[in-house]
Coordinates of C-alpha atoms and ligand atoms in Angstrom, one line a residue:
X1 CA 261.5 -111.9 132.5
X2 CA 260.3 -111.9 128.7
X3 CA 257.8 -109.6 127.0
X4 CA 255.7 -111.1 124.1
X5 CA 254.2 -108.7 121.3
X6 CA 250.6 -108.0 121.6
X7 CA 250.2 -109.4 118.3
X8 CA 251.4 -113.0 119.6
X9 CA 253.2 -113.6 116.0
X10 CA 257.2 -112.4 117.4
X11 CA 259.4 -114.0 119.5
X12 CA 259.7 -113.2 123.3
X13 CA 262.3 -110.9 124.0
X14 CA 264.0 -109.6 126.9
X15 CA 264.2 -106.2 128.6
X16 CA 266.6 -104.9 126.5
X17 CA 265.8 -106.2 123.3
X18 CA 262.5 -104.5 123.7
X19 CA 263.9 -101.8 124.4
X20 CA 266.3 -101.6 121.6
X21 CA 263.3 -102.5 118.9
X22 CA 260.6 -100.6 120.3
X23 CA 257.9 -102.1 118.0
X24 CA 257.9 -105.7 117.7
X25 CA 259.0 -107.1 114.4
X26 CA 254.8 -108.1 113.7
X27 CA 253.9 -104.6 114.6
X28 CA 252.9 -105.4 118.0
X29 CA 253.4 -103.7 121.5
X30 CA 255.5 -105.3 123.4
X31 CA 254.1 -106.6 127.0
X32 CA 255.3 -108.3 130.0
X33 CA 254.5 -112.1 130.0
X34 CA 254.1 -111.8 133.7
X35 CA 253.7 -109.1 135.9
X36 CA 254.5 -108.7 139.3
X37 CA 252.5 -107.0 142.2
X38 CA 254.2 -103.6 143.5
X39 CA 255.9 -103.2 145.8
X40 CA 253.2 -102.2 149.0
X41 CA 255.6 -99.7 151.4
X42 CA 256.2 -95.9 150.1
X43 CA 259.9 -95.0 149.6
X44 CA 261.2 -91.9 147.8
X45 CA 260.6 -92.7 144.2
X46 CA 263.6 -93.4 142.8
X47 CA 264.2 -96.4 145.0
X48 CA 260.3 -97.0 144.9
X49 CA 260.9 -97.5 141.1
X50 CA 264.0 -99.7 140.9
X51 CA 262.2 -102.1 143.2
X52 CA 258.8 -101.9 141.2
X53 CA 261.0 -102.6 138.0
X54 CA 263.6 -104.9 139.4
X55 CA 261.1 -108.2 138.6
X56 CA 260.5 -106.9 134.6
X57 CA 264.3 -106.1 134.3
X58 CA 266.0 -109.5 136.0
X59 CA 268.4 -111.4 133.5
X60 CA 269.6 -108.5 131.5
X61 CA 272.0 -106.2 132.1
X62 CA 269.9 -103.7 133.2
X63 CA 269.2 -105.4 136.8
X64 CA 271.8 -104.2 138.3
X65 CA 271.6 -100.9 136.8
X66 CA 268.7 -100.1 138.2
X67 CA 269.0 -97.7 140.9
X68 CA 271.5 -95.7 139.9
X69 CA 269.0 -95.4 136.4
X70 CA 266.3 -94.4 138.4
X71 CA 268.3 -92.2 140.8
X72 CA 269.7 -90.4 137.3
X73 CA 266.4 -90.2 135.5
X74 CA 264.3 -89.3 138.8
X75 CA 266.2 -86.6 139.7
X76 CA 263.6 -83.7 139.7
X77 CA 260.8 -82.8 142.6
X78 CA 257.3 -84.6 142.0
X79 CA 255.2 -82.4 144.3
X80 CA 251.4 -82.7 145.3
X81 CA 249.4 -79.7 146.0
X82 CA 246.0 -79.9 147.9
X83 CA 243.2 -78.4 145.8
X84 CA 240.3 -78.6 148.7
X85 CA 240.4 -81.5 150.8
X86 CA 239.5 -84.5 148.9
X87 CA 241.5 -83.2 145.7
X88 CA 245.1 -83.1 145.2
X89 CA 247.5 -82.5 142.0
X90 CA 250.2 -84.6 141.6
X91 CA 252.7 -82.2 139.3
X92 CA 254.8 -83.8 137.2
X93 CA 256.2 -81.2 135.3
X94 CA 259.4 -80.5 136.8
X95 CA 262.0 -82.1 134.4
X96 CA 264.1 -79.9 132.4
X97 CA 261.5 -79.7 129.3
X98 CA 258.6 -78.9 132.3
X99 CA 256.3 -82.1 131.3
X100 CA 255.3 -85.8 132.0
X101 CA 257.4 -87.0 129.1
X102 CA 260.7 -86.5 130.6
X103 CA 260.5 -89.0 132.9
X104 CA 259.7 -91.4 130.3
X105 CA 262.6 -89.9 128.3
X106 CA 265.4 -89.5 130.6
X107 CA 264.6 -93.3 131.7
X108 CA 264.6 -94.5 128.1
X109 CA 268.0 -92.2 127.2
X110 CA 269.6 -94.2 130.2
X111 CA 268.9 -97.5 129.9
X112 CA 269.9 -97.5 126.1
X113 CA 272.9 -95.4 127.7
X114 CA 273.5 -98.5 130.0
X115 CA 272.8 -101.2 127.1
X116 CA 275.0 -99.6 124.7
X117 CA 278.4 -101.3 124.4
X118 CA 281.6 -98.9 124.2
X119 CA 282.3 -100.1 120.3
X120 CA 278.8 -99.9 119.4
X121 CA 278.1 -98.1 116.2
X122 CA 276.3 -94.9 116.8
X123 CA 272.1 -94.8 116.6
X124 CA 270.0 -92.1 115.4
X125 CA 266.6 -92.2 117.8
X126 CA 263.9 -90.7 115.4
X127 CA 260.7 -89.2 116.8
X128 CA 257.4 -87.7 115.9
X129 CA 256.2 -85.1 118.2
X130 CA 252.9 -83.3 118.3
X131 CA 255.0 -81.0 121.2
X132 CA 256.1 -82.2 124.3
X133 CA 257.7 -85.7 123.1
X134 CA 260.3 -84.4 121.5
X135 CA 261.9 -81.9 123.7
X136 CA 261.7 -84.4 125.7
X137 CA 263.6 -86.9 124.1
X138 CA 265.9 -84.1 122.7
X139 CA 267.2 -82.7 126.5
X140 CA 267.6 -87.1 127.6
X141 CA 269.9 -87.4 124.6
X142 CA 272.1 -84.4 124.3
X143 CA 275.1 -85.0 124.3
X144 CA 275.0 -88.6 125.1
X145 CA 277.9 -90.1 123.5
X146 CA 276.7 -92.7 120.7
X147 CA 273.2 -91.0 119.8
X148 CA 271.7 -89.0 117.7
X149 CA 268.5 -87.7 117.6
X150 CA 266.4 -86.6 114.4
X151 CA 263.4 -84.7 115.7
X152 CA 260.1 -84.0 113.3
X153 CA 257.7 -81.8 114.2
X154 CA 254.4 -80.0 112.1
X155 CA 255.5 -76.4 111.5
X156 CA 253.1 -73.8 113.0
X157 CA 251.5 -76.1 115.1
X158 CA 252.7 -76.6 118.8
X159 CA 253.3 -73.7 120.8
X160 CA 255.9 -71.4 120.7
X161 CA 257.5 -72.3 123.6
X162 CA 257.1 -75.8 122.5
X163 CA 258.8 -75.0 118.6
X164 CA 261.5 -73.0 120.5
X165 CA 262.1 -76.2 122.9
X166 CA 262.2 -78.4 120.6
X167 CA 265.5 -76.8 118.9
X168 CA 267.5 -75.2 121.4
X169 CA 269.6 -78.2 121.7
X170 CA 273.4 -79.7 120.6
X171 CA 274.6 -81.0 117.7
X172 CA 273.9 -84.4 118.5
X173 CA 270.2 -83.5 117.6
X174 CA 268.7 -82.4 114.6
X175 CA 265.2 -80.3 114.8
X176 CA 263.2 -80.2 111.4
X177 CA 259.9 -78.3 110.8
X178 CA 257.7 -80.3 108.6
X179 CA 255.5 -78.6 106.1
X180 CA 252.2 -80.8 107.4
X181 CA 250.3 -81.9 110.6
X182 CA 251.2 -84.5 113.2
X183 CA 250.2 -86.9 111.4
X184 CA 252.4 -86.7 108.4
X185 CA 255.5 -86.3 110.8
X186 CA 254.2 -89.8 112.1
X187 CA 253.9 -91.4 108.9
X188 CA 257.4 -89.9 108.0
X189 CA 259.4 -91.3 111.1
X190 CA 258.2 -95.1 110.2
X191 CA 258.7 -95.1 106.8
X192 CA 262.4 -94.1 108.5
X193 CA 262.3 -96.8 111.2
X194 CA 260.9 -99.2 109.0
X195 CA 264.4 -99.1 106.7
X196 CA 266.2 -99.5 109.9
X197 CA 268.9 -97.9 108.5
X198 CA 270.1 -94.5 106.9
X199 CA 273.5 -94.5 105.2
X200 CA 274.7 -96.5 107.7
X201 CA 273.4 -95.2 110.7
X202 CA 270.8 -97.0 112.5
X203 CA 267.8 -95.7 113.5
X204 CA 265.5 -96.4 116.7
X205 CA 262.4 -95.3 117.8
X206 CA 261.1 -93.4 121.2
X207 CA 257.5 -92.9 120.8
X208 CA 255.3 -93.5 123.4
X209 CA 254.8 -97.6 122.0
X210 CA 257.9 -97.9 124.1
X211 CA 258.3 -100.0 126.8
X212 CA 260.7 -98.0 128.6
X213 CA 258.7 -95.1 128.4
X214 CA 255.8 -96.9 130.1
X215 CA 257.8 -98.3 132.9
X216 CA 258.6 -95.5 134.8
X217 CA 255.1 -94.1 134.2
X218 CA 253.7 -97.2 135.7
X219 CA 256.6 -96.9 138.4
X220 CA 255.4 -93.0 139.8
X221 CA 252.0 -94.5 139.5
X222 CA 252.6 -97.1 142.4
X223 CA 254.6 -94.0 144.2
X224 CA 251.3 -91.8 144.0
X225 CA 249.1 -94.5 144.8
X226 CA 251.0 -95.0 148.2
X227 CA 251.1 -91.4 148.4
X228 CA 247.6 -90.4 148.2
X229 CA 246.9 -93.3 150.4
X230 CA 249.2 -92.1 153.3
X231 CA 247.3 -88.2 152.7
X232 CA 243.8 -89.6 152.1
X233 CA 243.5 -92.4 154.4
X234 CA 242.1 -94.5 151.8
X235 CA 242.6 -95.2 147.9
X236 CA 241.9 -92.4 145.5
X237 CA 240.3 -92.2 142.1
X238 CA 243.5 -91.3 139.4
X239 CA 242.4 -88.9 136.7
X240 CA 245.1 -89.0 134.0
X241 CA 244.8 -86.4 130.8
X242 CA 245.0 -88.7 127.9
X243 CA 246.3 -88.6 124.7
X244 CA 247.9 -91.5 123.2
X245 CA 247.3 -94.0 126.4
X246 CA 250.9 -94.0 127.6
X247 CA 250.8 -92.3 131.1
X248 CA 247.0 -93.8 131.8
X249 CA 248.4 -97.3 131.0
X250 CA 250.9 -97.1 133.5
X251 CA 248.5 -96.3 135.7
X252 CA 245.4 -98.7 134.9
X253 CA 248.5 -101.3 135.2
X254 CA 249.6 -100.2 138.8
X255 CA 245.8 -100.5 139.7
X256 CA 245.1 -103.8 138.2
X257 CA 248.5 -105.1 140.1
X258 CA 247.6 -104.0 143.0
X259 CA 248.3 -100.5 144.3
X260 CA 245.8 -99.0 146.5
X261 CA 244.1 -97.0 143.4
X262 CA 240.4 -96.8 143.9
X263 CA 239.8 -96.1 139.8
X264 CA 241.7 -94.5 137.1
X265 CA 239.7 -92.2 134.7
X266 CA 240.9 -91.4 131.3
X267 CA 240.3 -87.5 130.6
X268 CA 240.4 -86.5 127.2
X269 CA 240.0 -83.2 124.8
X270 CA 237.8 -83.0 122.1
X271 CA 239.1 -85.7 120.3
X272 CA 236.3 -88.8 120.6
X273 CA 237.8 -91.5 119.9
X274 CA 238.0 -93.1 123.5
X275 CA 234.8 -91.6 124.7
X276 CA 233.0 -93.2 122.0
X277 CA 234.4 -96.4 122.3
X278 CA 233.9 -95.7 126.6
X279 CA 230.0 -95.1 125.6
X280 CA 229.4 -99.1 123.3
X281 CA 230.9 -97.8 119.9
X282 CA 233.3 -100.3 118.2
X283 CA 237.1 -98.9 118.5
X284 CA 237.4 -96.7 115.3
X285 CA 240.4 -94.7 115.3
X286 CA 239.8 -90.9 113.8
X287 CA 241.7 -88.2 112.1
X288 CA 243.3 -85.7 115.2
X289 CA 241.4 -83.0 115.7
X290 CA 243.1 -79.8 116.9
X291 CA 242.6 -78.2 120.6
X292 CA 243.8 -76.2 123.1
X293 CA 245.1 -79.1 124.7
X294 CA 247.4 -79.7 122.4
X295 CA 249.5 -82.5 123.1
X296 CA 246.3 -84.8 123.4
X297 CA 245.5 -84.5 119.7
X298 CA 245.0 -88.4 119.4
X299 CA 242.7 -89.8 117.1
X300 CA 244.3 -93.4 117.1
X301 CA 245.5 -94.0 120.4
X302 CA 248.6 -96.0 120.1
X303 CA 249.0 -97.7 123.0
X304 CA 245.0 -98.9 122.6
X305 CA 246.0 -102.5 121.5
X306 CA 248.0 -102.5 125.2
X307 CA 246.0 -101.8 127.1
X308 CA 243.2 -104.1 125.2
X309 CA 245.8 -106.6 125.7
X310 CA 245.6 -106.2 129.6
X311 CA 241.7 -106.8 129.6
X312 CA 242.4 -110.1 127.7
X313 CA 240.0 -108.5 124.9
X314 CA 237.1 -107.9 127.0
X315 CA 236.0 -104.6 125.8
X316 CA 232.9 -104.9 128.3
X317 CA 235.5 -105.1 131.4
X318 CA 237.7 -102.2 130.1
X319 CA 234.3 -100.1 129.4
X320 CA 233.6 -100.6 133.0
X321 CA 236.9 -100.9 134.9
X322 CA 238.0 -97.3 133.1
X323 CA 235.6 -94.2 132.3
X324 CA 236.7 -91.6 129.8
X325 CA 234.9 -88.5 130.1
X326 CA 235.9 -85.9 126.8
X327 CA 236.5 -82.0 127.7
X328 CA 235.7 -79.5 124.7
X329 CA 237.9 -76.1 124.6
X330 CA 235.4 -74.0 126.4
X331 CA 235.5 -76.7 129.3
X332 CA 239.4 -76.2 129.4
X333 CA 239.4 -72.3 129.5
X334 CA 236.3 -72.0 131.8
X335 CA 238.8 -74.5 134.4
X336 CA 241.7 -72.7 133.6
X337 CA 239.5 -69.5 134.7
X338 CA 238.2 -70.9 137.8
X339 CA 241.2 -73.2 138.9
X340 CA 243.2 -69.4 138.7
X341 CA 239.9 -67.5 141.1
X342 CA 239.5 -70.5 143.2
X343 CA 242.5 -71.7 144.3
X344 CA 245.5 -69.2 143.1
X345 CA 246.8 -72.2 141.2
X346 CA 247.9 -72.0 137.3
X347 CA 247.4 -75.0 135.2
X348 CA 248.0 -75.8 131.5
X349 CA 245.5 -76.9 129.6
X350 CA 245.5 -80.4 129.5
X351 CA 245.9 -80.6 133.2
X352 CA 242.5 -78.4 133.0
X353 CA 240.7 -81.5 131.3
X354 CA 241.5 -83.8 134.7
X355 CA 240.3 -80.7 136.5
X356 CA 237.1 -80.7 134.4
X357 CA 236.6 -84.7 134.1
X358 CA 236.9 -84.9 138.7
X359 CA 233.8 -82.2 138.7
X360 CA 232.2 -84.5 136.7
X361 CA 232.8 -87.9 138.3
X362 CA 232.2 -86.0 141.9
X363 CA 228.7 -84.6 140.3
X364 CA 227.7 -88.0 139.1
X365 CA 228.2 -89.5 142.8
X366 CA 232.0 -90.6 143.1
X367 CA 233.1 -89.6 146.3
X368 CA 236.9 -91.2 146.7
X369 CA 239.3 -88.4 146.9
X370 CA 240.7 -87.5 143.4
X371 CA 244.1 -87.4 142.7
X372 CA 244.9 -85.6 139.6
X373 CA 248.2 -86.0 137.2
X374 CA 249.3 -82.6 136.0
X375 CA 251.3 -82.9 132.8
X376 CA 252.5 -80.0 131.5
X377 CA 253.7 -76.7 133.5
X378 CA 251.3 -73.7 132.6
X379 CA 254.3 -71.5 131.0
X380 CA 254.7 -73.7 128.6
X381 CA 251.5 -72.4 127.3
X382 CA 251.5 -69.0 128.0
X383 CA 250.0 -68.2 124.7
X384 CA 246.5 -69.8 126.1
X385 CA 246.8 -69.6 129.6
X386 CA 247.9 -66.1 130.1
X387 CA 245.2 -63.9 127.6
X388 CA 242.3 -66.1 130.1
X389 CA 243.6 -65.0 132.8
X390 CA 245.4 -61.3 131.8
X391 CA 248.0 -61.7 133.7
X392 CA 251.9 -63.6 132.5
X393 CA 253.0 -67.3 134.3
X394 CA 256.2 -67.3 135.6
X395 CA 258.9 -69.1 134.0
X396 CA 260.4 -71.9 136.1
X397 CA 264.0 -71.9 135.8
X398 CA 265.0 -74.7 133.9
X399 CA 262.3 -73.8 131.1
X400 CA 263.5 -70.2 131.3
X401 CA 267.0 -71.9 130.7
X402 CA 266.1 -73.8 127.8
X403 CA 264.3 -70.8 125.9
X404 CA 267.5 -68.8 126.3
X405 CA 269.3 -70.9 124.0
X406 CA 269.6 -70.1 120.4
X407 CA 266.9 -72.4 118.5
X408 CA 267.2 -73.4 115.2
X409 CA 264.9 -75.6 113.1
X410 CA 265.1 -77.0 109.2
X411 CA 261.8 -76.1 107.5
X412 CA 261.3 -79.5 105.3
X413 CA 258.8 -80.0 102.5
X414 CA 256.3 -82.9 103.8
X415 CA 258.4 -85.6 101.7
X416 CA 260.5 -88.2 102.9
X417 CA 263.5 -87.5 99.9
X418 CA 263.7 -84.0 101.9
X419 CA 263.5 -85.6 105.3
X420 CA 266.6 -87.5 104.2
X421 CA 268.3 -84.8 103.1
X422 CA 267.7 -82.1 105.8
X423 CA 268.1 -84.9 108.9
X424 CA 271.6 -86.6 107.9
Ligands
PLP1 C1 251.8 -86.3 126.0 C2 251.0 -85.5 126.8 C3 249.7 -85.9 127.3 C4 249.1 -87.3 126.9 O1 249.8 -88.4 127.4 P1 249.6 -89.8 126.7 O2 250.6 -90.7 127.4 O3 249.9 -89.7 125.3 O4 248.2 -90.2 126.9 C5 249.0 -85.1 128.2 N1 249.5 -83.9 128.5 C6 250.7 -83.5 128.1 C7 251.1 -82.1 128.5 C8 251.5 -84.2 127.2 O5 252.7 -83.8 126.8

């Protein structure tokens, strides 16, 4: 199998050379040239997802890696809780940083793990993280012999927790506190990536423009859609919090292949630019706008051009195939409220915007059952969940485990010369 670049102006690569670049050289997103339909029987999902991605990994070195990758990066409980009959939560927030993104992560880590000849020089991965992504990334990587990690972050805003995760970790990775907004830590990680190199050392990317961050999304995707099937009796709507694209793609993708998924419907925060484009505006990309739901604080979507790519350019067809309904802050506090006094069940909140955007769709007349991806685990936002609802989350264990570490950041001017200077 070879993926093209969105872009049409690189050469087709395989598997791993996609993975290794993560952009494609014309600035492109890399995409498979064919896909294949998913596989139609439920299995536990780590054998559920080598066979879904056995088709896009054949000829590389990968294929046969597979389900022992899958097996290592799956490792964690994905349970669903009912929330009233025709609702369920699928939570995947039990990975050792307690969101989505470490299944993305932890696949990513061990595939480049696999790909990684014994001689190979070592390779710094660089990331940009408005919160969870970096953690993420951090706990896949430690201590994996041959990488090192260079995290940025925008100081004073992500959560405590979050700040606290995103340092706690070995020498292999190196936390700095950037004196400016998510943004500028973007813009600072390509000018990076774009030099490829730093005294020697070179650098590679894991932001969510990854392909092997969006295979195993698209991989738990086919696993729920079987799932809900089995509990529903019939395909269910998907409502996916949404941020930069990269867990709804995988998704949209499962559903367009094939898997018994009866819609998939982008929720978002406050942040328009999907909505607008949703309700006949032109794609125009915006500056981030801050909210509770922090880690969806997207005003240019990056994996937009992808999942263009999949409608063949038809922005009519993607208007209609894929709703987006936007959630302002008092939305996500009055479902945090109510989700706590209905049900007894804790949510974070940008798991509260998918709570939020199924009302909605039920109101306006849907009436599939709703199956609703739960990103983050509630503690890991105690600082809004808990004064709404006066009372403290518990602490899973391997969160607790990670915020008894020692964590130490570098507070850097917003500067690439300091970057340099603090990161290697
Ligand atoms: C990253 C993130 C999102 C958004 O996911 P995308 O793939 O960027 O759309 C939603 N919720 C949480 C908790 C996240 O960390």
């Amino acid at each position: 199998m070879r993926f093209r670049s969105t872009r049409q102006q690189a050469p087709r690569v395989d598997l791993a050379d996609a993975l290794r670049a993560g952009l494609a050289p014309d600035g492109g997103l890399y995409v498979p040239e064919q896909f294949v339909a998913p596989p139609g029987s439920l299995r536990p999902l780590p054998m559920l997802a080598a066979q879904a991605l056995a088709p896009y990994a054949a000829g590389t070195a990968l294929a046969t890696e597979l389900p022992a990758l899958c097996a290592a990066a799956f490792d964690f409980e994905l349970p669903i809780q009912a929330l009233g009959a025709h609702v369920a939560v699928a939570e995947l927030f039990h990975g050792p940083t307690a969101a989505f993104k470490d299944y993305g992560a932890r696949f990513l880590a061990g595939a480049l793990s696999a790909l990684r000849a014994s001689d190979e020089p070592e390779r710094c991965i660089v990331v940009a993280t408005s919160g969870d992504t970096g953690g993420a990334v951090a706990a896949a990587f430690a201590e994996r012999p041959g990488f090192r990690v260079l995290i940025l972050y925008p100081d004073g805003r992500v959560s405590p927790r979050q700040a606290h995760q995103l340092a706690c970790w070995p020498d292999n990775i190196r936390t700095l506190a950037v004196a400016g907004d998510f943004d500028d830590c973007q813009r600072l990680a390509k000018t990076l990536l774009a030099r490829g190199q730093v005294g020697g050392l070179r650098l590679s990317s894991a932001n969510s423009i990854s392909i092997g961050r969006l295979l195993p999304q698209y991989s738990y995707a086919v696993y729920l859609a079987l799932e809900a099937e089995r509990r529903f009796g019939r395909s269910a709507e998907f409502i996916v919090p949404t941020g930069n694209l990269g867990n709804a793609y995988g998704a949209i993708l499962a559903q367009r292949l094939g898997a018994p998924i009866a819609r998939v419907v982008l929720a978002t925060n406050a942040n328009p630019t999907l909505a607008e484009f949703h309700d006949g505006a032109p794609y125009q990309p915006r500056a981030a706008i801050a909210t509770l739901a922090n880690a969806m604080d997207v005003g240019a979507p990056s994996n937009f051009e992808r999942l263009r790519d999949l409608f063949g350019g038809d922005d009519e067809s993607q208007r209609n195939a894929v709703p987006v309904i936007a959630v302002d802050d008092d939305a996500i506090r009055d479902a945090i409220r109510r989700a706590h006094r209905e049900h007894g069940y804790l949510i974070c909140p940008h798991t509260a915007t998918a709570v939020v955007a199924a009302e909605r769709r039920r109101e306006a007349g849907s009436s599939a059952p709703q199956l609703l991806y739960a990103t983050a685990h509630p503690a890991k936002f105690d600082t809004v969940v808990e004064p709404l609802l006066g009372q403290t989350v518990p602490v899973p264990p391997a969160l607790a485990a990670l915020l008894a570490r020692p964590s130490r950041a570098i507070r850097v001017e917003n500067e690439i010369d300091a970057v340099i200077a603090a990161g290697f």
